[in-house]
Tab-separated table of C-alpha atoms in Angstrom:
chain	number	residue	atom	x	y	z
Y	16	MET	CA	205.679	71.597	11.552
Y	17	GLN	CA	202.607	73.775	11.599
Y	18	TYR	CA	201.708	76.914	13.530
Y	19	TRP	CA	198.558	77.830	15.431
Y	20	LEU	CA	196.958	80.523	17.534
Y	21	PHE	CA	195.022	79.220	20.577
Y	22	LYS	CA	192.700	81.677	22.302
Y	23	THR	CA	191.983	81.497	26.000
Y	24	GLU	CA	190.376	83.746	28.564
Y	25	PRO	CA	193.007	84.495	31.216
Y	26	SER	CA	190.340	84.454	33.947
Y	27	THR	CA	189.775	80.785	33.035
Y	28	TYR	CA	193.275	79.679	31.998
Y	29	SER	CA	196.212	82.006	31.382
Y	30	ILE	CA	199.772	81.769	30.139
Y	31	ASP	CA	200.809	82.033	33.802
Y	32	ASP	CA	198.736	78.930	34.589
Y	33	LEU	CA	200.430	77.059	31.758
Y	34	LYS	CA	203.869	78.250	32.893
Y	35	ARG	CA	203.155	77.003	36.417
Y	36	GLU	CA	201.674	73.645	35.328
Y	37	LYS	CA	204.141	73.156	32.439
Y	38	LYS	CA	201.613	71.050	30.489
Y	39	THR	CA	197.816	70.896	30.262
Y	40	GLU	CA	194.928	69.311	28.434
Y	41	TRP	CA	193.447	71.851	26.005
Y	42	TYR	CA	189.798	70.912	26.515
Y	43	GLY	CA	186.415	72.524	26.063
Y	44	ILE	CA	186.427	72.910	22.286
Y	45	ARG	CA	182.794	72.814	21.145
Y	46	ASN	CA	183.103	73.911	17.534
Y	47	TYR	CA	183.218	71.250	14.822
Y	48	GLN	CA	185.716	73.074	12.608
Y	49	VAL	CA	188.137	73.468	15.518
Y	50	ARG	CA	187.490	69.864	16.616
Y	51	ASN	CA	188.497	68.804	13.104
Y	52	PHE	CA	191.735	70.818	13.386
Y	53	LEU	CA	192.488	68.953	16.622
Y	54	ARG	CA	191.673	65.599	15.034
Y	55	ASP	CA	193.069	65.948	11.516
Y	56	THR	CA	195.556	68.785	11.200
Y	57	ILE	CA	197.254	69.725	14.455
Y	58	ALA	CA	200.202	67.471	15.285
Y	59	SER	CA	202.498	66.857	18.193
Y	60	GLY	CA	205.399	69.300	17.985
Y	61	ASP	CA	203.394	72.062	16.288
Y	62	GLN	CA	204.061	75.546	17.656
Y	63	VAL	CA	201.282	77.598	19.258
Y	64	LEU	CA	200.874	81.283	20.025
Y	65	ILE	CA	198.745	81.755	23.128
Y	66	TYR	CA	196.270	84.623	22.802
Y	67	HIS	CA	194.410	86.138	25.755
Y	68	SER	CA	190.819	87.067	24.865
Y	69	ASN	CA	187.948	88.601	26.819
Y	70	THR	CA	190.290	90.708	28.925
Y	71	LYS	CA	191.390	94.345	29.152
Y	72	GLU	CA	194.502	93.798	27.028
Y	73	LEU	CA	193.698	91.415	24.152
Y	74	GLY	CA	196.690	89.875	22.477
Y	75	VAL	CA	199.410	87.272	22.091
Y	76	VAL	CA	201.174	86.504	25.365
Y	77	GLY	CA	203.451	83.532	24.732
Y	78	ILE	CA	204.335	80.283	23.032
Y	79	ALA	CA	203.355	76.685	23.694
Y	80	GLU	CA	203.935	73.428	21.865
Y	81	VAL	CA	201.471	70.678	21.045
Y	82	ALA	CA	202.558	67.776	23.249
Y	83	SER	CA	200.211	64.874	22.418
Y	84	ASP	CA	198.101	63.200	19.827
Y	85	ALA	CA	194.377	63.924	19.899
Y	86	TYR	CA	192.358	62.086	22.553
Y	87	PRO	CA	188.816	62.301	23.928
Y	88	ASP	CA	188.125	65.535	25.808
Y	89	THR	CA	187.802	64.385	29.420
Y	90	GLU	CA	185.299	67.109	30.319
Y	91	GLN	CA	182.606	65.947	27.865
Y	92	PHE	CA	181.789	62.985	30.122
Y	93	LYS	CA	181.700	64.847	33.471
Y	94	THR	CA	178.078	65.660	34.265
Y	95	LYS	CA	179.017	68.623	36.465
Y	96	SER	CA	181.357	70.167	33.890
Y	97	GLN	CA	180.254	73.153	31.834
Y	98	TYR	CA	181.633	71.160	28.873
Y	99	PHE	CA	179.491	68.062	29.532
Y	100	ASP	CA	177.888	66.668	26.378
Y	101	PRO	CA	175.153	64.092	27.032
Y	102	LYS	CA	175.207	63.023	23.365
Y	103	SER	CA	178.887	62.107	23.444
Y	104	LYS	CA	179.648	58.470	24.263
Y	105	LYS	CA	182.865	57.008	25.648
Y	106	ASP	CA	183.035	54.494	22.790
Y	107	LYS	CA	182.410	57.279	20.218
Y	108	PRO	CA	183.430	60.652	21.693
Y	109	THR	CA	182.390	63.813	19.892
Y	110	TRP	CA	185.013	66.172	21.274
Y	111	LEU	CA	188.798	65.962	21.351
Y	112	SER	CA	191.681	67.481	23.266
Y	113	ARG	CA	195.411	67.690	22.893
Y	114	ASP	CA	198.012	68.444	25.498
Y	115	ILE	CA	200.100	71.569	25.133
Y	116	LYS	CA	203.264	72.416	27.008
Y	117	PHE	CA	204.695	75.755	28.023
Y	118	VAL	CA	207.555	77.178	25.967
Y	119	GLU	CA	207.758	80.906	26.675
Y	120	LYS	CA	205.895	83.842	28.191
Y	121	PHE	CA	206.530	87.063	26.300
Y	122	LYS	CA	207.838	90.058	28.224
Y	123	ARG	CA	204.987	92.068	26.742
Y	124	VAL	CA	201.597	91.488	25.142
Y	125	VAL	CA	201.438	91.870	21.375
Y	126	THR	CA	198.024	93.495	21.387
Y	127	LEU	CA	195.215	92.970	18.925
Y	128	ASP	CA	195.494	96.628	17.887
Y	129	GLU	CA	199.192	96.134	17.199
Y	130	LEU	CA	198.525	92.995	15.146
Y	131	LYS	CA	196.055	94.988	13.026
Y	132	ARG	CA	198.688	97.649	12.235
Y	133	HIS	CA	201.118	95.237	10.533
Y	134	SER	CA	200.442	94.516	6.863
Y	135	ALA	CA	202.472	91.294	7.159
Y	136	LEU	CA	199.679	89.957	9.402
Y	137	LYS	CA	196.665	91.152	7.394
Y	138	ASN	CA	195.576	87.616	6.420
Y	139	MET	CA	195.451	86.218	9.953
Y	140	LEU	CA	192.048	84.661	10.667
Y	141	ILE	CA	191.854	86.313	14.079
Y	142	LEU	CA	191.811	89.703	12.336
Y	143	ARG	CA	188.825	88.856	10.143
Y	144	ARG	CA	185.509	90.363	11.152
Y	145	GLY	CA	183.220	87.772	12.701
Y	146	ASN	CA	185.882	85.129	13.313
Y	147	ARG	CA	185.145	83.437	16.631
Y	148	LEU	CA	187.229	80.276	16.324
Y	149	SER	CA	189.272	79.493	19.416
Y	150	ILE	CA	192.038	77.838	17.374
Y	151	THR	CA	193.216	79.183	14.045
Y	152	PRO	CA	196.095	78.245	11.752
Y	153	LEU	CA	199.036	80.579	11.234
Y	154	THR	CA	201.686	80.664	8.570
Y	155	LYS	CA	205.283	80.175	9.658
Y	156	ASN	CA	205.948	83.804	8.691
Y	157	GLU	CA	203.069	85.064	10.858
Y	158	PHE	CA	204.299	83.005	13.808
Y	159	LEU	CA	207.884	84.268	13.434
Y	160	TYR	CA	206.796	87.865	12.832
Y	161	ILE	CA	204.694	87.974	16.000
Y	162	SER	CA	207.400	86.219	18.019
Y	163	THR	CA	209.891	88.848	16.851
Y	164	LEU	CA	207.501	91.686	17.762
Y	165	ALA	CA	207.123	90.245	21.260
Y	166	ARG	CA	210.849	89.965	21.853
């Protein structure tokens, strides 16, 4: 099993949306490194920390689980979607998705500032200056440490 941090803007899709829907396609990835994670590294059953970005209170808000193998991102073919990619072809899609399912919403947000204060988390990619990846790997210890902070 591997561990991941998935960033999302709560105004677009929040932990509450995932809790209500129970499972969703994680689409809209338009970064090749992250696409490669989805294709080659992330696996069904992997554990995911959900991180709210671009909001007043940045931070980790809950846990999800990867619930599918990689498959073509459905939005890349929809001409009216903001994620439409005219270069992507149905027989050779460029972009991939995976389903994730809701596991838990934390009672509190583990804020970005709080993450920065813990030396046990100093190597997390999200804490590196200039990192803009929407999905980043975590160690098992980082995942467990943050989960413990939240509870």
